[in-house]
């Protein structure tokens, strides 16, 4: 039987046809650099992922608000303002004496935009009551409208330049809030509780992109008023005031009734009027 020979410890195997074992390479500068680069890359990826999670959480919770504040974006967007003029008596501050404006008033080749511009030039106002529809949209993750106040800019004698009567008297719909410009302080109230300011008991909460439609009724019988609406908004710990003007960026206008009017017109339909009283702006031949 063949026996297995064991070489002496530490003996040279070259005489027996064996190969010398290759020495293990020692880690050089290049190897350590590669290892360090790999570790740094892993650490950076982990750090970026962690920062991304934290940033996403922060931005979702309140970061978008901070970005909007830095950019100067207001907490509210005034998306729509409309004053109901159809089927209501209207008054112009002065008689219509300009030939072009008279032609527009009488419906001679005038567009709706030209009629609206002509009325605005003559400070058109509703009589004793107006209804304004305002749509507000939130620009913060959470905000609260804590007050809306009519701010009187001009107070003068009632307008008596030209009375524009509708074809048929109409009734306005039910409104949510009412303000009386003849009383001080001017506050919005409800018909059910006219002695208590609405915003003393209630506020309006909005989230981002959430909208609220306000139907606001304003009354005034003692004078001619020009006014805007000042909305106080609380977003976080900061309060801001947003000013709402009427359509076209002009103030809202409301007038009490005058004892008499220098001219008078009645609606003929389609946004035009027919003169029902002498017009001092007409020529001697009666052509207007």
CSV table of C-alpha atoms in Angstrom, one decimal:
chain,number,residue,atom,x,y,z
A,1,UNK,CA,0.0,0.0,0.0
A,2,UNK,CA,1.3,3.3,-0.9
A,3,UNK,CA,1.9,5.7,1.9
A,4,UNK,CA,1.3,9.4,1.8
A,5,UNK,CA,4.4,11.3,2.5
A,6,UNK,CA,4.4,14.4,4.4
A,7,UNK,CA,7.0,17.0,3.7
A,8,UNK,CA,8.9,18.6,6.4
A,9,UNK,CA,7.5,21.8,7.8
A,10,UNK,CA,9.0,24.7,6.1
A,11,UNK,CA,10.6,22.5,3.4
A,12,UNK,CA,11.2,23.6,-0.2
A,13,UNK,CA,8.8,22.0,-2.6
A,14,UNK,CA,10.6,23.1,-5.8
A,15,UNK,CA,12.6,19.8,-5.8
A,16,UNK,CA,9.4,17.9,-5.8
A,17,UNK,CA,7.8,19.6,-8.7
A,18,UNK,CA,5.5,21.9,-6.6
A,19,UNK,CA,4.9,25.7,-7.3
A,20,UNK,CA,5.7,28.4,-4.9
A,21,UNK,CA,2.5,30.1,-3.6
A,22,UNK,CA,2.0,33.6,-4.9
A,23,UNK,CA,2.2,36.3,-2.2
A,24,UNK,CA,-1.0,38.2,-1.4
A,25,UNK,CA,-0.9,41.7,-2.7
A,26,UNK,CA,-0.7,44.4,-0.1
A,27,UNK,CA,-3.4,47.1,-0.4
A,28,UNK,CA,-1.7,50.1,-2.0
A,29,UNK,CA,-2.8,53.8,-2.2
A,30,UNK,CA,-5.0,53.1,-5.2
A,31,UNK,CA,-7.0,50.4,-3.4
A,32,UNK,CA,-7.6,52.6,-0.4
A,33,UNK,CA,-8.8,55.4,-2.7
A,34,UNK,CA,-11.3,53.2,-4.4
A,35,UNK,CA,-12.6,51.9,-1.1
A,36,UNK,CA,-13.0,55.4,0.3
A,37,UNK,CA,-14.8,56.6,-2.9
A,38,UNK,CA,-17.2,53.7,-2.7
A,39,UNK,CA,-18.0,54.4,1.0
A,40,UNK,CA,-18.4,58.1,0.4
A,41,UNK,CA,-20.8,57.4,-2.5
A,42,UNK,CA,-23.0,55.1,-0.4
A,43,UNK,CA,-23.0,57.7,2.5
A,44,UNK,CA,-23.9,60.5,0.0
A,45,UNK,CA,-26.8,58.5,-1.4
A,46,UNK,CA,-28.1,57.7,2.0
A,47,UNK,CA,-27.8,61.4,3.1
A,48,UNK,CA,-29.5,62.6,-0.1
A,49,UNK,CA,-32.3,60.2,0.4
A,50,UNK,CA,-32.7,61.2,4.0
A,51,UNK,CA,-32.7,64.9,3.1
A,52,UNK,CA,-35.2,64.3,0.3
A,53,UNK,CA,-37.6,62.7,2.7
A,54,UNK,CA,-37.2,65.5,5.2
A,55,UNK,CA,-37.6,68.2,2.6
A,56,UNK,CA,-40.6,66.5,1.1
A,57,UNK,CA,-42.2,66.2,4.5
A,58,UNK,CA,-41.4,69.8,5.3
A,59,UNK,CA,-42.6,71.1,1.9
A,60,UNK,CA,-45.8,69.2,2.1
A,61,UNK,CA,-46.5,70.4,5.6
A,62,UNK,CA,-45.6,74.1,5.3
A,63,UNK,CA,-42.7,74.6,2.9
A,64,UNK,CA,-45.0,75.7,0.1
A,65,UNK,CA,-46.3,78.4,2.3
A,66,UNK,CA,-42.8,79.7,3.0
A,67,UNK,CA,-42.0,79.6,-0.7
A,68,UNK,CA,-45.1,81.6,-1.5
A,69,UNK,CA,-44.4,84.1,1.2
A,70,UNK,CA,-40.9,84.7,-0.1
A,71,UNK,CA,-42.2,85.1,-3.6
A,72,UNK,CA,-44.7,87.7,-2.4
A,73,UNK,CA,-47.8,85.6,-3.3
A,74,UNK,CA,-50.8,86.9,-1.3
A,75,UNK,CA,-52.6,84.4,1.0
A,76,UNK,CA,-55.8,84.9,-1.1
A,77,UNK,CA,-56.6,85.3,-4.7
A,78,UNK,CA,-59.6,87.4,-5.7
A,79,UNK,CA,-60.8,85.3,-8.5
A,80,UNK,CA,-64.1,87.0,-9.5
A,81,UNK,CA,-65.9,90.2,-8.6
A,82,UNK,CA,-69.3,91.0,-10.0
A,83,UNK,CA,-72.0,93.6,-9.1
A,84,UNK,CA,-75.5,92.9,-10.1
A,85,UNK,CA,-76.7,95.7,-12.4
A,86,UNK,CA,-79.4,94.0,-14.4
A,87,UNK,CA,-83.0,94.7,-13.6
A,88,UNK,CA,-82.0,97.4,-11.1
A,89,UNK,CA,-82.4,101.2,-11.3
A,90,UNK,CA,-79.1,102.9,-11.9
A,91,UNK,CA,-77.9,106.5,-11.5
A,92,UNK,CA,-75.1,108.4,-13.2
A,93,UNK,CA,-73.3,111.1,-11.4
A,94,UNK,CA,-73.6,113.7,-14.2
A,95,UNK,CA,-75.9,113.9,-17.3
A,96,UNK,CA,-74.5,112.3,-20.4
A,97,UNK,CA,-73.5,115.2,-22.7
A,98,UNK,CA,-70.7,113.8,-24.8
A,99,UNK,CA,-72.0,112.9,-28.2
A,100,UNK,CA,-70.2,109.5,-28.3
A,101,UNK,CA,-71.4,108.6,-24.8
A,102,UNK,CA,-75.0,109.6,-25.7
A,103,UNK,CA,-74.8,107.3,-28.8
A,104,UNK,CA,-73.6,104.4,-26.6
A,105,UNK,CA,-76.3,105.0,-24.0
A,106,UNK,CA,-79.0,105.0,-26.8
A,107,UNK,CA,-77.6,101.8,-28.3
A,108,UNK,CA,-76.2,103.1,-31.5
A,109,UNK,CA,-73.6,100.5,-32.6
A,110,UNK,CA,-72.2,100.0,-29.2
A,111,UNK,CA,-70.8,96.7,-27.7
A,112,UNK,CA,-71.3,95.5,-24.2
A,113,UNK,CA,-67.7,96.6,-23.4
A,114,UNK,CA,-68.4,100.1,-24.6
A,115,UNK,CA,-71.6,100.3,-22.6
A,116,UNK,CA,-69.8,99.2,-19.5
A,117,UNK,CA,-66.9,101.7,-20.0
A,118,UNK,CA,-69.4,104.5,-20.6
A,119,UNK,CA,-71.2,103.7,-17.4
A,120,UNK,CA,-68.0,103.5,-15.5
A,121,UNK,CA,-66.9,107.0,-16.8
A,122,UNK,CA,-70.1,108.4,-15.4
A,123,UNK,CA,-69.7,106.7,-12.0
A,124,UNK,CA,-72.7,104.5,-12.3
A,125,UNK,CA,-74.2,103.5,-9.0
A,126,UNK,CA,-77.1,101.3,-7.9
A,127,UNK,CA,-79.8,103.0,-5.8
A,128,UNK,CA,-79.9,102.3,-2.0
A,129,UNK,CA,-78.9,98.7,-2.4
A,130,UNK,CA,-76.3,96.6,-4.3
A,131,UNK,CA,-75.3,93.0,-4.3
A,132,UNK,CA,-71.7,92.0,-5.0
A,133,UNK,CA,-70.5,88.5,-5.6
A,134,UNK,CA,-66.9,87.8,-4.7
A,135,UNK,CA,-65.0,84.6,-5.1
A,136,UNK,CA,-61.8,84.1,-3.0
A,137,UNK,CA,-59.3,81.2,-3.3
A,138,UNK,CA,-56.8,80.2,-0.7
A,139,UNK,CA,-53.1,80.3,-1.4
A,140,UNK,CA,-51.8,78.7,1.8
A,141,UNK,CA,-52.1,75.2,3.3
A,142,UNK,CA,-54.4,76.7,5.9
A,143,UNK,CA,-55.8,80.2,6.5
A,144,UNK,CA,-58.7,82.0,8.1
A,145,UNK,CA,-60.7,85.0,7.0
A,146,UNK,CA,-61.3,86.8,10.2
A,147,UNK,CA,-63.0,90.0,8.9
A,148,UNK,CA,-64.3,91.7,5.9
A,149,UNK,CA,-65.1,95.4,6.2
A,150,UNK,CA,-66.5,97.9,3.7
A,151,UNK,CA,-64.1,100.9,3.7
A,152,UNK,CA,-65.8,104.2,2.6
A,153,UNK,CA,-63.5,106.2,0.3
A,154,UNK,CA,-65.9,108.9,-0.8
A,155,UNK,CA,-69.1,110.3,0.8
A,156,UNK,CA,-71.1,112.9,-1.1
A,157,UNK,CA,-74.6,114.1,-1.9
A,158,UNK,CA,-76.7,111.5,-3.8
A,159,UNK,CA,-76.2,111.3,-7.5
A,160,UNK,CA,-78.8,113.0,-9.7
A,161,UNK,CA,-77.3,113.2,-13.2
A,162,UNK,CA,-79.2,110.6,-15.0
A,163,UNK,CA,-81.7,107.9,-13.8
A,164,UNK,CA,-81.6,104.7,-15.8
A,165,UNK,CA,-84.7,102.6,-15.1
A,166,UNK,CA,-85.0,98.9,-15.9
A,167,UNK,CA,-87.8,97.7,-18.2
A,168,UNK,CA,-89.3,95.6,-15.4
A,169,UNK,CA,-88.5,96.0,-11.7
A,170,UNK,CA,-86.6,92.9,-10.5
A,171,UNK,CA,-85.9,91.4,-7.1
A,172,UNK,CA,-82.5,90.4,-5.9
A,173,UNK,CA,-81.9,87.0,-4.5
A,174,UNK,CA,-81.3,86.2,-0.8
A,175,UNK,CA,-77.8,87.2,0.3
A,176,UNK,CA,-75.7,85.9,3.1
A,177,UNK,CA,-74.3,89.2,4.6
A,178,UNK,CA,-75.5,92.8,4.8
A,179,UNK,CA,-73.7,96.0,5.5
A,180,UNK,CA,-75.2,99.5,6.0
A,181,UNK,CA,-73.0,102.3,4.9
A,182,UNK,CA,-75.1,104.9,6.7
A,183,UNK,CA,-74.2,103.4,10.1
A,184,UNK,CA,-70.9,103.5,12.0
A,185,UNK,CA,-68.9,101.4,12.3
A,186,UNK,CA,-69.7,99.7,9.0
A,187,UNK,CA,-69.9,95.9,9.6
A,188,UNK,CA,-71.3,92.9,7.8
A,189,UNK,CA,-74.2,91.3,9.7
A,190,UNK,CA,-76.8,88.7,8.9
A,191,UNK,CA,-80.5,89.4,8.5
A,192,UNK,CA,-81.2,87.0,11.4
A,193,UNK,CA,-78.9,88.9,13.7
A,194,UNK,CA,-78.5,92.5,12.4
A,195,UNK,CA,-77.0,93.8,15.7
A,196,UNK,CA,-74.0,91.6,15.8
A,197,UNK,CA,-71.0,91.7,13.4
A,198,UNK,CA,-70.9,88.4,11.6
A,199,UNK,CA,-67.1,88.0,11.9
A,200,UNK,CA,-67.2,88.4,15.7
A,201,UNK,CA,-68.9,85.0,15.9
A,202,UNK,CA,-67.7,83.2,12.8
A,203,UNK,CA,-64.7,83.0,10.5
A,204,UNK,CA,-64.1,81.4,7.1
A,205,UNK,CA,-61.4,78.7,6.9
A,206,UNK,CA,-59.8,77.9,3.6
A,207,UNK,CA,-57.2,75.4,2.5
A,208,UNK,CA,-54.9,75.7,-0.6
A,209,UNK,CA,-56.9,76.0,-3.8
A,210,UNK,CA,-60.2,75.9,-1.9
A,211,UNK,CA,-62.6,78.6,-2.9
A,212,UNK,CA,-65.5,80.4,-1.2
A,213,UNK,CA,-68.2,82.5,-2.9
A,214,UNK,CA,-69.5,85.5,-0.9
A,215,UNK,CA,-72.8,87.2,-1.7
A,216,UNK,CA,-72.6,90.6,-0.1
A,217,UNK,CA,-75.5,93.0,0.1
A,218,UNK,CA,-74.6,96.7,0.9
A,219,UNK,CA,-77.2,99.3,1.5
A,220,UNK,CA,-77.0,103.1,1.9
A,221,UNK,CA,-79.8,105.8,1.5
A,222,UNK,CA,-78.3,109.0,2.9
A,223,UNK,CA,-75.4,109.7,0.5
A,224,UNK,CA,-73.4,108.7,-2.6
A,225,UNK,CA,-70.6,106.3,-1.6
A,226,UNK,CA,-67.5,105.0,-3.2
A,227,UNK,CA,-66.0,102.1,-1.2
A,228,UNK,CA,-63.8,99.0,-1.3
A,229,UNK,CA,-63.7,95.8,0.8
A,230,UNK,CA,-60.8,95.1,3.2
A,231,UNK,CA,-60.4,91.4,4.0
A,232,UNK,CA,-58.3,90.5,7.0
A,233,UNK,CA,-56.6,87.1,6.6
A,234,UNK,CA,-54.7,85.1,9.2
A,235,UNK,CA,-52.2,82.7,7.7
A,236,UNK,CA,-50.1,80.9,10.4
A,237,UNK,CA,-49.2,83.6,12.9
A,238,UNK,CA,-49.3,86.4,10.4
A,239,UNK,CA,-52.2,88.6,9.5
A,240,UNK,CA,-52.6,90.5,6.2
A,241,UNK,CA,-55.1,92.8,4.6
A,242,UNK,CA,-56.3,92.2,1.1
A,243,UNK,CA,-58.2,95.0,-0.7
A,244,UNK,CA,-61.0,94.1,-3.1
A,245,UNK,CA,-62.2,96.7,-5.6
A,246,UNK,CA,-65.2,96.6,-7.9
A,247,UNK,CA,-65.2,95.3,-11.5
A,248,UNK,CA,-62.5,96.9,-13.6
A,249,UNK,CA,-60.4,97.8,-10.5
A,250,UNK,CA,-62.6,100.8,-9.7
A,251,UNK,CA,-64.3,101.4,-6.3
A,252,UNK,CA,-67.8,100.0,-5.6
A,253,UNK,CA,-70.5,102.7,-5.9
A,254,UNK,CA,-73.8,103.1,-4.2
A,255,UNK,CA,-76.1,106.1,-4.0
A,256,UNK,CA,-79.2,107.2,-2.1
A,257,UNK,CA,-82.2,108.4,-4.0
A,258,UNK,CA,-82.3,112.0,-5.1
A,259,UNK,CA,-85.4,114.2,-4.9
A,260,UNK,CA,-85.3,114.6,-8.7
A,261,UNK,CA,-83.0,113.7,-11.6
A,262,UNK,CA,-81.8,116.0,-14.3
A,263,UNK,CA,-82.4,113.4,-17.0
A,264,UNK,CA,-84.2,110.1,-17.1
A,265,UNK,CA,-84.0,107.0,-19.4
A,266,UNK,CA,-85.8,103.7,-19.4
A,267,UNK,CA,-84.4,100.4,-20.6
A,268,UNK,CA,-85.3,99.3,-24.1
A,269,UNK,CA,-83.7,95.8,-23.6
A,270,UNK,CA,-80.3,94.6,-24.6
A,271,UNK,CA,-78.5,97.0,-22.3
A,272,UNK,CA,-79.6,100.2,-24.0
A,273,UNK,CA,-82.0,103.0,-22.9
A,274,UNK,CA,-84.6,105.4,-24.3
A,275,UNK,CA,-84.8,108.9,-23.1
A,276,UNK,CA,-88.1,109.7,-21.2
A,277,UNK,CA,-87.2,113.3,-20.2
A,278,UNK,CA,-85.6,116.3,-21.9
A,279,UNK,CA,-81.8,115.8,-22.3
A,280,UNK,CA,-79.8,119.0,-21.8
A,281,UNK,CA,-77.0,117.4,-23.8
A,282,UNK,CA,-79.1,117.3,-27.0
A,283,UNK,CA,-78.8,119.9,-29.7
A,284,UNK,CA,-81.5,122.4,-30.5
A,285,UNK,CA,-82.7,120.2,-33.4
A,286,UNK,CA,-83.4,117.4,-31.0
A,287,UNK,CA,-80.8,115.0,-32.5
A,288,UNK,CA,-78.9,113.1,-29.8
